N, CA and C atoms as an extended XYZ file, in Angstrom:
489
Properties=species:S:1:pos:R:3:atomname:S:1:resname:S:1:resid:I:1 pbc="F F F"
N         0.846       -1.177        0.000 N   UNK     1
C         0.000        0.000        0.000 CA  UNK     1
C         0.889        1.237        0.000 C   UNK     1
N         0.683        2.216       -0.887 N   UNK     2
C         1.309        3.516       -1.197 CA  UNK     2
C         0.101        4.245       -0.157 C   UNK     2
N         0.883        4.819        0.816 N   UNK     3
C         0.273        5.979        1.861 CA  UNK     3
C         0.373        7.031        1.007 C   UNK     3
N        -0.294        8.084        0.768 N   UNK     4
C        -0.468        8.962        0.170 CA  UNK     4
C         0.190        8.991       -1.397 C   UNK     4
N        -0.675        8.429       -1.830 N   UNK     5
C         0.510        8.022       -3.545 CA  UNK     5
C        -0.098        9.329       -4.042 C   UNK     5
N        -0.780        9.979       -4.173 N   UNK     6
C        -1.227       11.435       -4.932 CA  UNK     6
C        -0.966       11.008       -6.659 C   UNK     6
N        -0.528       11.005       -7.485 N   UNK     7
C        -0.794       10.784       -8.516 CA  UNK     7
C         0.058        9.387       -9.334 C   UNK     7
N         0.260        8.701       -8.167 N   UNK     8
C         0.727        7.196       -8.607 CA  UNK     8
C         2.069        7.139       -8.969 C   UNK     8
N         3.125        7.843       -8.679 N   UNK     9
C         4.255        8.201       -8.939 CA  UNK     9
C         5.349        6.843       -8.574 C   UNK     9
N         4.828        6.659       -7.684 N   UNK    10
C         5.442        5.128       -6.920 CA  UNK    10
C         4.751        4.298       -7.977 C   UNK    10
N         4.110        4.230       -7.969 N   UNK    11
C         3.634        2.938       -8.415 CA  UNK    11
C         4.479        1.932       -9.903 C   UNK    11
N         4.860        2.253      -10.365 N   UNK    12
C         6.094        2.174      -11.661 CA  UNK    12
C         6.811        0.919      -10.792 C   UNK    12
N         7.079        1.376       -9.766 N   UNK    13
C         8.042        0.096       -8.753 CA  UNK    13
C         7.360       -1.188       -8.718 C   UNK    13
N         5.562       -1.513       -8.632 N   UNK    14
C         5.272       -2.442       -8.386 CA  UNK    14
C         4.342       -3.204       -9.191 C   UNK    14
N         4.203       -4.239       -9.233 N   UNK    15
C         3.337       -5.275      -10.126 CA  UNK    15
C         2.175       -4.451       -9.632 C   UNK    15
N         1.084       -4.229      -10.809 N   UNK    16
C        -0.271       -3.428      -10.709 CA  UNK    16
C        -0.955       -4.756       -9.086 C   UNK    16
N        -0.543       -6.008       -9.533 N   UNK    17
C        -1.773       -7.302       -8.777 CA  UNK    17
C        -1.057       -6.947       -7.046 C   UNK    17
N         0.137       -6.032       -7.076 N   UNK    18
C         0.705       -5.868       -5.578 CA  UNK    18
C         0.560       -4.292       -5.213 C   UNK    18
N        -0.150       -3.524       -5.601 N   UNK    19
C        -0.268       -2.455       -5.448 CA  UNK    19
C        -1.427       -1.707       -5.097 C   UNK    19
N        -1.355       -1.163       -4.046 N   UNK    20
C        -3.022        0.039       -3.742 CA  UNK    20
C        -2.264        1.390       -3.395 C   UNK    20
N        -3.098        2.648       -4.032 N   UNK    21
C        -2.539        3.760       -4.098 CA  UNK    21
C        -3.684        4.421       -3.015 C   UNK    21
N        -3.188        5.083       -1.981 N   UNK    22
C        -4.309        5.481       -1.460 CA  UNK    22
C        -4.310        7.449       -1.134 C   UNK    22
N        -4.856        8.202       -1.196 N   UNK    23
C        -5.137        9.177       -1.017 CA  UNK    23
C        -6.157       10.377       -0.692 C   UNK    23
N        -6.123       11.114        0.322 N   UNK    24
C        -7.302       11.761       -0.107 CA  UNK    24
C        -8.012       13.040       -0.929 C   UNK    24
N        -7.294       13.183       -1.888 N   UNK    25
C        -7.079       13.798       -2.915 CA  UNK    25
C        -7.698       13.272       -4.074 C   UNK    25
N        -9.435       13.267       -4.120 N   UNK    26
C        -9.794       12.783       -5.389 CA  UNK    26
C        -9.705       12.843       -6.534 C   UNK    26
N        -8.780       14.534       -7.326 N   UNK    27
C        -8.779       14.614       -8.542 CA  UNK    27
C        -7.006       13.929       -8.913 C   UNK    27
N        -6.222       13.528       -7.311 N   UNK    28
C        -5.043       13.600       -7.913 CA  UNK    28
C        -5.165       11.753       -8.065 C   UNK    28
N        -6.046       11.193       -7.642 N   UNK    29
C        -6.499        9.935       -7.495 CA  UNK    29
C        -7.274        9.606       -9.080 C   UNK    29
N        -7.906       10.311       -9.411 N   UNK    30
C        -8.769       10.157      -10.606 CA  UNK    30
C        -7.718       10.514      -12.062 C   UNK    30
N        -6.628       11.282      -11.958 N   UNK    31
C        -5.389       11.204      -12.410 CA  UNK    31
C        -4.271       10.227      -12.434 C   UNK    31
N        -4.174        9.458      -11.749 N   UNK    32
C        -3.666        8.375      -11.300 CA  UNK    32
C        -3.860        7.182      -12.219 C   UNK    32
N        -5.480        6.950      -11.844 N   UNK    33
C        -6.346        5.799      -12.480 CA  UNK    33
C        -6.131        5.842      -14.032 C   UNK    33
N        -6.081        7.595      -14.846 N   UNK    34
C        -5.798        7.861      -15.728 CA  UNK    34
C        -4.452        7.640      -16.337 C   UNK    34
N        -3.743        7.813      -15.669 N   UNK    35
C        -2.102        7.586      -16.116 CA  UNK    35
C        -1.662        6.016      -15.986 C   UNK    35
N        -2.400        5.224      -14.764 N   UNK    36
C        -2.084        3.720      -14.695 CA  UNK    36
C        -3.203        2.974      -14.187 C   UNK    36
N        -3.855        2.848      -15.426 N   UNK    37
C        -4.642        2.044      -14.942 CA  UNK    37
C        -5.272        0.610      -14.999 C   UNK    37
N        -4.008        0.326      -14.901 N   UNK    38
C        -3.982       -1.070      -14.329 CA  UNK    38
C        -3.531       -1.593      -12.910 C   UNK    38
N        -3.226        0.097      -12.373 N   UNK    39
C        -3.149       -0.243      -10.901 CA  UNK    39
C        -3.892        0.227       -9.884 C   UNK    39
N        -4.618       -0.119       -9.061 N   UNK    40
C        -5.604        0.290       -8.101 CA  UNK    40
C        -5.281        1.420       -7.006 C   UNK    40
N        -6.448        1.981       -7.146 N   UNK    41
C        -6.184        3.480       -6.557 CA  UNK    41
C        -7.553        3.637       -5.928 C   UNK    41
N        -7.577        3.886       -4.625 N   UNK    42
C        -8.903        4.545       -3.793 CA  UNK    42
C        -8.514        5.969       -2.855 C   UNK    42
N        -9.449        6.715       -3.157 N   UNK    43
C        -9.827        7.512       -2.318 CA  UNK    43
C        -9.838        7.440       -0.715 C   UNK    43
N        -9.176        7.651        0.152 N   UNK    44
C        -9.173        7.827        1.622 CA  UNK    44
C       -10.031        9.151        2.177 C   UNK    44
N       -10.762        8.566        2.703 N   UNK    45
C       -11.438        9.000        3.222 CA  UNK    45
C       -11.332        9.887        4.841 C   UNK    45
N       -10.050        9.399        5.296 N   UNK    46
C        -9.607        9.921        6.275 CA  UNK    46
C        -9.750        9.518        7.873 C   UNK    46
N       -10.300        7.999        7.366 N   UNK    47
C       -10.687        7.879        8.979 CA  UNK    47
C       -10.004        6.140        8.855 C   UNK    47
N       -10.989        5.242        7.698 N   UNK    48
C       -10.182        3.681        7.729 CA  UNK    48
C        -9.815        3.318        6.233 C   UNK    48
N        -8.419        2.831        6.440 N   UNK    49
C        -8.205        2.285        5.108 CA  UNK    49
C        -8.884        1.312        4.843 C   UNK    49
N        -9.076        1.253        3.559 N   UNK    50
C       -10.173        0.155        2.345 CA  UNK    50
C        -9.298       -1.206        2.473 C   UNK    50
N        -9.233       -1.976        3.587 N   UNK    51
C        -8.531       -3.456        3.376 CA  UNK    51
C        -8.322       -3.704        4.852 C   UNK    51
N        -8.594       -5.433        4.638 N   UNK    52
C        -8.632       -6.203        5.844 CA  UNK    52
C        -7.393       -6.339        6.947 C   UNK    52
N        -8.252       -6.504        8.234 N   UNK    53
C        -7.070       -6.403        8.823 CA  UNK    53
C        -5.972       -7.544        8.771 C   UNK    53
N        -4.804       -7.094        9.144 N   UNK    54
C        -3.447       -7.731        8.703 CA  UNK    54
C        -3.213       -8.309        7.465 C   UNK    54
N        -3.722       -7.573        6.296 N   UNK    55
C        -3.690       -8.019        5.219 CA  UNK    55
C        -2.651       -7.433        4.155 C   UNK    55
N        -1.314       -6.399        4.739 N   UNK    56
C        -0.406       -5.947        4.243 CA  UNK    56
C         0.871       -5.947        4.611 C   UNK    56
N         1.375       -6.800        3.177 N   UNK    57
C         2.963       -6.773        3.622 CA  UNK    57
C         4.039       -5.508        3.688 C   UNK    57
N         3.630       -4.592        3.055 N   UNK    58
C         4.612       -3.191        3.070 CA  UNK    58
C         3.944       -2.035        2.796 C   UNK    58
N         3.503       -0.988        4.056 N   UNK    59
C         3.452       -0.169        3.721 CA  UNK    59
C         4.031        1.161        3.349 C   UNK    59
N         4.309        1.937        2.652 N   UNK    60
C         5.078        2.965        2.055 CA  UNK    60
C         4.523        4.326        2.183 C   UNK    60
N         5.036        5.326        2.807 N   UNK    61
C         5.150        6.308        3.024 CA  UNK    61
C         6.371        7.406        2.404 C   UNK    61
N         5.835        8.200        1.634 N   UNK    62
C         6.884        8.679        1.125 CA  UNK    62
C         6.597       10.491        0.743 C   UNK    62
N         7.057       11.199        1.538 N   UNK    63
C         7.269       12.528        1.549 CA  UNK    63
C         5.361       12.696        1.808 C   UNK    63
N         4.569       12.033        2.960 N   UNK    64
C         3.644       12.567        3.517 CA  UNK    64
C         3.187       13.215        4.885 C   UNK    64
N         4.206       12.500        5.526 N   UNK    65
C         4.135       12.521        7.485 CA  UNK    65
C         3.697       14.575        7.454 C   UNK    65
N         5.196       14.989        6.699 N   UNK    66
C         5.151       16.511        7.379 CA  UNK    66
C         4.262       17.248        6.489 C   UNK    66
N         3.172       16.628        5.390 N   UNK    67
C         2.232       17.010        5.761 CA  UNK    67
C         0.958       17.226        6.917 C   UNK    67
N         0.828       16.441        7.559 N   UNK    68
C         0.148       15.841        8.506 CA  UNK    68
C         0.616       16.488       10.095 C   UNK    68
N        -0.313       17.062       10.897 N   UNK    69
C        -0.092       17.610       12.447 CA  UNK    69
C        -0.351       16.516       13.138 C   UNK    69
N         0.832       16.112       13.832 N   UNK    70
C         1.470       15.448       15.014 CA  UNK    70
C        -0.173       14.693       15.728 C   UNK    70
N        -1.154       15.063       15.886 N   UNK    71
C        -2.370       14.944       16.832 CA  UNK    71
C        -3.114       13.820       15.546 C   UNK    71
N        -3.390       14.251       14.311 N   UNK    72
C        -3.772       13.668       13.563 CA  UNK    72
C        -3.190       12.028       12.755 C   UNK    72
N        -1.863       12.062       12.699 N   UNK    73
C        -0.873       10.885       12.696 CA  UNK    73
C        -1.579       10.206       13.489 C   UNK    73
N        -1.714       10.421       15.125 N   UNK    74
C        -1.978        8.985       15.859 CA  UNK    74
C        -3.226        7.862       15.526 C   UNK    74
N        -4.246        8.415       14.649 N   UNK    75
C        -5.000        7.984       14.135 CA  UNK    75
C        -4.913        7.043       13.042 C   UNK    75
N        -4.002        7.473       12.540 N   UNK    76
C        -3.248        6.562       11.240 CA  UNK    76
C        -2.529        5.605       11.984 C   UNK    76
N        -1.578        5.844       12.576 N   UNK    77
C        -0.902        4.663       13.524 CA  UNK    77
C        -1.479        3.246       13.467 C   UNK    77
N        -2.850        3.951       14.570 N   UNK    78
C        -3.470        3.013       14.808 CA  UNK    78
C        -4.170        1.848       13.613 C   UNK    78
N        -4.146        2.819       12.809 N   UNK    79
C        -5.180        2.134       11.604 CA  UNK    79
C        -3.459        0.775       10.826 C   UNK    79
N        -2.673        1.966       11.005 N   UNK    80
C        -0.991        0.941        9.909 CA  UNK    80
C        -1.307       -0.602       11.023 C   UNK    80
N        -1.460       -0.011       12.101 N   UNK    81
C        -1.525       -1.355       13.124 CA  UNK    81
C        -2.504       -2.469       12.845 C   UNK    81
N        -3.668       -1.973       12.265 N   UNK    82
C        -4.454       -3.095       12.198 CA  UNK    82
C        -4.866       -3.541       10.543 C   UNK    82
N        -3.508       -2.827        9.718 N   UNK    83
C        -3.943       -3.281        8.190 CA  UNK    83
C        -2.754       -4.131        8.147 C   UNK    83
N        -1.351       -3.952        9.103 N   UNK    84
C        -0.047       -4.791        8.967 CA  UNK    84
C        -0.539       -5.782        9.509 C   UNK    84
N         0.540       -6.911        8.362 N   UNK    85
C         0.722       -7.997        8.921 CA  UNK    85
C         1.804       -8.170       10.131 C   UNK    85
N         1.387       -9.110       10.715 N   UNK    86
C         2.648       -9.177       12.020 CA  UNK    86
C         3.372       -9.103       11.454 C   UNK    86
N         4.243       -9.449       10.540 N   UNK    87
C         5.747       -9.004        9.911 CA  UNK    87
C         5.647       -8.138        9.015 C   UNK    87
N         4.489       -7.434        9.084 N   UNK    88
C         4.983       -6.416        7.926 CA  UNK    88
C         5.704       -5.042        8.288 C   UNK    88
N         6.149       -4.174        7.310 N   UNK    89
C         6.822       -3.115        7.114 CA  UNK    89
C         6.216       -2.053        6.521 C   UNK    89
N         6.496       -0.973        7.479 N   UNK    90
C         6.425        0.431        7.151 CA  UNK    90
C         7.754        1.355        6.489 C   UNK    90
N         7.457        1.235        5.236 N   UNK    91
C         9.269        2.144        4.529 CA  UNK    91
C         8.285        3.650        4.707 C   UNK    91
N         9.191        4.700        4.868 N   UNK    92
C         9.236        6.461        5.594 CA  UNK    92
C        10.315        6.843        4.838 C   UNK    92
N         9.759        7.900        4.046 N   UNK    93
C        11.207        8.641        3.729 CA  UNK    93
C        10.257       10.410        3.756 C   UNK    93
N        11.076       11.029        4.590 N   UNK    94
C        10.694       12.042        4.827 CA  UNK    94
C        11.498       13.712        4.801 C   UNK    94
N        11.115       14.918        4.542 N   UNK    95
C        12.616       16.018        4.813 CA  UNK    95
C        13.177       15.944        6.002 C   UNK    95
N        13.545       15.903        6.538 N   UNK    96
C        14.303       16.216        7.817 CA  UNK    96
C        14.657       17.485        8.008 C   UNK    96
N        14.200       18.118        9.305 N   UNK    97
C        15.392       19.256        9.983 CA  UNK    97
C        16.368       18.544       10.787 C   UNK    97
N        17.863       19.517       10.609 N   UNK    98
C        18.983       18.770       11.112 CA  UNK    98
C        19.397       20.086       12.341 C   UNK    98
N        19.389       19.602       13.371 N   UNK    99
C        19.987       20.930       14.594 CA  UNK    99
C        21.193       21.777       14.146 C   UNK    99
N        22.138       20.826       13.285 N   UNK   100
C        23.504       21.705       12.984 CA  UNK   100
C        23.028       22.221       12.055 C   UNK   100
N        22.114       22.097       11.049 N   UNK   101
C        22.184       23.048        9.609 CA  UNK   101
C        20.889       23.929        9.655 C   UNK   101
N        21.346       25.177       10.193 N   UNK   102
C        19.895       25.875       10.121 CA  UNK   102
C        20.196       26.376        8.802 C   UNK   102
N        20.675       26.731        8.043 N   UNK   103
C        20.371       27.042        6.567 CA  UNK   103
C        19.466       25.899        6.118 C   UNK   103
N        19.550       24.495        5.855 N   UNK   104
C        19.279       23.918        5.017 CA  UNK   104
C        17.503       24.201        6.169 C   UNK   104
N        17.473       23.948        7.106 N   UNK   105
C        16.240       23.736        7.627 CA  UNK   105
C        15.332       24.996        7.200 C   UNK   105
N        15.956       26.531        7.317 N   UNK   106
C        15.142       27.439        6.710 CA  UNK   106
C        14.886       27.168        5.000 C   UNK   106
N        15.935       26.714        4.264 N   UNK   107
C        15.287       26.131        2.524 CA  UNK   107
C        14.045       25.233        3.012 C   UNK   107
N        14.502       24.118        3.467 N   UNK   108
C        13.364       23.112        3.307 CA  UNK   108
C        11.852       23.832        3.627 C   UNK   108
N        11.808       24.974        4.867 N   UNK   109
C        10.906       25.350        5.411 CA  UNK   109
C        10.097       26.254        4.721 C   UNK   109
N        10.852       26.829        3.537 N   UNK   110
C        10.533       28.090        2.697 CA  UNK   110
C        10.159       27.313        1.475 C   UNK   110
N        10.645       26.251        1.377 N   UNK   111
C        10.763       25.758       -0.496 CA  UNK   111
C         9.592       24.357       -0.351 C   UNK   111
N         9.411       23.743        0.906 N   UNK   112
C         8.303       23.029        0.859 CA  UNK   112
C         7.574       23.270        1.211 C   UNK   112
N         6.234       22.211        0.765 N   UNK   113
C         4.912       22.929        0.869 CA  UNK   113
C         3.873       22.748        2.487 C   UNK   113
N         4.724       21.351        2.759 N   UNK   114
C         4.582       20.952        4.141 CA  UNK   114
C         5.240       21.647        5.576 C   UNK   114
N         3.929       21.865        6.177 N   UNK   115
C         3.672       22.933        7.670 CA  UNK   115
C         4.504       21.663        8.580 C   UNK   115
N         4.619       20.502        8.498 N   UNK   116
C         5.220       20.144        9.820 CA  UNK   116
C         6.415       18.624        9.667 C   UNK   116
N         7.800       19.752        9.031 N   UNK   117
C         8.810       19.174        8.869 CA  UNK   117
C         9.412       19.066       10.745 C   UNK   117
N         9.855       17.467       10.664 N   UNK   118
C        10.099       17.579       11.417 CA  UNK   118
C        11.724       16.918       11.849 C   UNK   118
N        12.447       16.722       12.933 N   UNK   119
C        13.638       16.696       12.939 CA  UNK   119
C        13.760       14.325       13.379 C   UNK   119
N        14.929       13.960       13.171 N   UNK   120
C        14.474       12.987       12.967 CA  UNK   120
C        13.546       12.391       14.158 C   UNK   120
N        14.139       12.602       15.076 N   UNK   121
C        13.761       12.452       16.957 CA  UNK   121
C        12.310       12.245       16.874 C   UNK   121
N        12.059       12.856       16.063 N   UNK   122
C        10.380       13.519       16.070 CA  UNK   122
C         9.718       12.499       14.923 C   UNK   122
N        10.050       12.308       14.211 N   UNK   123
C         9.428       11.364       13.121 CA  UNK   123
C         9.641       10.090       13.388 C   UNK   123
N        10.525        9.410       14.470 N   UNK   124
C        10.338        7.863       14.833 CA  UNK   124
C         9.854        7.878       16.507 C   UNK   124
N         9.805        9.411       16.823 N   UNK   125
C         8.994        9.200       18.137 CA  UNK   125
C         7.380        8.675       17.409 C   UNK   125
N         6.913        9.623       16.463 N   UNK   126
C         5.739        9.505       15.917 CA  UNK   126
C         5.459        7.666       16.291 C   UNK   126
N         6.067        6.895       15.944 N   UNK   127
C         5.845        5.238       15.428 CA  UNK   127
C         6.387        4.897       16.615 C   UNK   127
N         7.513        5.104       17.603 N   UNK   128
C         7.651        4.444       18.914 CA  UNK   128
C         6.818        4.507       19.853 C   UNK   128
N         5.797        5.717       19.825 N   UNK   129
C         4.858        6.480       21.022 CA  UNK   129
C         3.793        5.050       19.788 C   UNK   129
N         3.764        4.397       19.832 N   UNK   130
C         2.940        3.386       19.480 CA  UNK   130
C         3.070        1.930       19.165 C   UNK   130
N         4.543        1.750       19.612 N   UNK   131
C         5.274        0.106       20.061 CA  UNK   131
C         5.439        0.202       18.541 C   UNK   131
N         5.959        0.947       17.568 N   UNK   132
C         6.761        0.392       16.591 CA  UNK   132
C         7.977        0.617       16.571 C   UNK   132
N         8.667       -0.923       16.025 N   UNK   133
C        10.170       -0.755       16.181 CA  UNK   133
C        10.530       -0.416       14.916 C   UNK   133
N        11.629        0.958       15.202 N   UNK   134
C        12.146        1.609       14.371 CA  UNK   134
C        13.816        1.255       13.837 C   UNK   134
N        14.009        1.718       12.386 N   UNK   135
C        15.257        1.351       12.240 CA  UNK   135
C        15.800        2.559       10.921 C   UNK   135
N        16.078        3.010       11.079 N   UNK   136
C        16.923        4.170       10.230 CA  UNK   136
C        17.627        3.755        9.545 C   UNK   136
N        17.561        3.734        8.521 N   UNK   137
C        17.950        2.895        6.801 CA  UNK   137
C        19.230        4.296        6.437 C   UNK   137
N        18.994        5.421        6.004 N   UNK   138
C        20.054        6.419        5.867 CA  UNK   138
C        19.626        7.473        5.919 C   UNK   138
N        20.357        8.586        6.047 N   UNK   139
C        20.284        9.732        6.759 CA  UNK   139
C        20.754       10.573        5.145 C   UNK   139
N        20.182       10.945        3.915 N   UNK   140
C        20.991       12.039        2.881 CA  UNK   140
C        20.327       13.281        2.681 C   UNK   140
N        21.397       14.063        2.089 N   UNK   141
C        20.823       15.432        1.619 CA  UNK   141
C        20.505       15.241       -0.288 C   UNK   141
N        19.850       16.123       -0.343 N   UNK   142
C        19.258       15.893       -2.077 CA  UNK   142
C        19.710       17.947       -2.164 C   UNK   142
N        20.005       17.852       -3.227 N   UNK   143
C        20.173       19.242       -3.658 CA  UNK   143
C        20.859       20.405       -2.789 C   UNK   143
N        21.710       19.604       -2.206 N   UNK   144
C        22.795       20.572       -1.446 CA  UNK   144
C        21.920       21.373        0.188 C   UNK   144
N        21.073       21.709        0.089 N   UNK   145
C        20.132       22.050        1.154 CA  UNK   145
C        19.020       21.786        1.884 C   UNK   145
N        18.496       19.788        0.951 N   UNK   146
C        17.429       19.297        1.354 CA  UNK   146
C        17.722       18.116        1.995 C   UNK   146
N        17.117       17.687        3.355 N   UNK   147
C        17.700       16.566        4.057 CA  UNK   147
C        16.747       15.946        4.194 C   UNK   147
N        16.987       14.620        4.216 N   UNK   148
C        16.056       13.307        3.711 CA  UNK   148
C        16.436       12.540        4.696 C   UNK   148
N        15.248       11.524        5.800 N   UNK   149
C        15.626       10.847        6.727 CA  UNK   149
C        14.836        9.183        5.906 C   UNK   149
N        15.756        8.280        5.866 N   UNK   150
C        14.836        6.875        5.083 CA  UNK   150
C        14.833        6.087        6.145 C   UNK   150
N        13.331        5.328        6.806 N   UNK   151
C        13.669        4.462        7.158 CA  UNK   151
C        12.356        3.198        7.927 C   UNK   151
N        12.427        2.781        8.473 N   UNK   152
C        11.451        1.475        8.509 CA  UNK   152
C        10.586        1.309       10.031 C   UNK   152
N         9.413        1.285        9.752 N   UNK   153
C         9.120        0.642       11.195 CA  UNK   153
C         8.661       -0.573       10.782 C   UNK   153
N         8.193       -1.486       12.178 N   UNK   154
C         8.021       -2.616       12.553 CA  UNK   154
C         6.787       -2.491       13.313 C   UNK   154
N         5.512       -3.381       13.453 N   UNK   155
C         5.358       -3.454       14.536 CA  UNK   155
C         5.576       -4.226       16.081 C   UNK   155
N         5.465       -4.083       16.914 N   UNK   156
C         6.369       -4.390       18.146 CA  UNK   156
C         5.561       -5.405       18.476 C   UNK   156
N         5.447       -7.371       18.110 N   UNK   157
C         4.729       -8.141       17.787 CA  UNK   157
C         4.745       -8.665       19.733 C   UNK   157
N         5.873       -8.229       20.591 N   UNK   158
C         6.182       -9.139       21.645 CA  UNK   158
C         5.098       -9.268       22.360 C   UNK   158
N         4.873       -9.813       22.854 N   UNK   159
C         3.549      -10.419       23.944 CA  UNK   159
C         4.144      -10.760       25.389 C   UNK   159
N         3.011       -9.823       26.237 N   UNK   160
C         4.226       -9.929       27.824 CA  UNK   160
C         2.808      -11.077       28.039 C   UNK   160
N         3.402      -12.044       28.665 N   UNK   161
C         2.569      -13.214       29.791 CA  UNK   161
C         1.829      -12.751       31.222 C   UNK   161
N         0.822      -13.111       30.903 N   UNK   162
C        -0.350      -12.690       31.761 CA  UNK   162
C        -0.181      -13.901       33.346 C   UNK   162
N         0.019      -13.437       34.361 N   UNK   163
C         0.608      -14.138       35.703 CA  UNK   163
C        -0.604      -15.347       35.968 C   UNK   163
């Protein structure tokens, strides 16, 4: 499942029969369907994703979180929790603010369109403040002033024993 695929841009990566594009952006969704359509694309509605629970092996997130205010995420959380499979995966690639580079953090802040870039601390607290285990894949800059954090959650499958 592509978390916010907006006009199917990801989708090129995957077999149409392994792919759902989801968004809530109906004309960039109805564009989508238009450009590939042989791969499935629904409308989000904003509250439950369209598919059974634990019925996904990878979900993908890619340059949506810092759209999204911190209060509103936890809702999604909950929902990645009950569409993953116990072993499945959450891939995140997001801008990053970096504490040492306030130049690059004022570009990113001025040149993107997203209100809530956040620093990495802050984007795997998002998924730990909800027992997912996190793992930071790489840390790069794109265009000399834009910083990019890649990386994976888990959910936290352990089971404590009841006395």
């Amino acid at each position: 499942m592509d978390f916010g695929s907006g006009t199917g841009a990801n989708c090129s990566m995957f077999h149409p029969h392994f792919y759902l594009g989801i968004d809530p952006d109906a004309r960039r969704i109805d564009y989508a369907r238009r450009l590939y359509p042989r791969h499935k694309f629904h409308v989000f509605d904003g509250k439950e994703l369209p598919v059974e629970n634990e019925s996904i092996d990878n979900l993908l997130i890619i340059a949506v979180l810092h759209h999204i205010p911190s209060n509103e995420i936890a809702n999604y959380m909950m929902e990645f929790k009950r569409i993953l499979k116990p072993a499945g995966t959450i891939i995140v690639m997001e801008p990053c603010l970096c504490k040492e580079k306030p130049l690059c953090n004022w570009f990113m802040k001025w040149y993107d369109k997203g209100e809530h870039i956040r620093n990495e601390e802050e984007y795997l607290r998002l998924f730990r403040d909800f027992n997912y285990d996190c793992n930071v894949i790489k840390r790069f800059r794109k265009c000399f002033l834009y910083h990019e954090l890649f990386f994976s959650a888990k959910k936290d499958n352990v089971k404590v024993d009841q006395p």
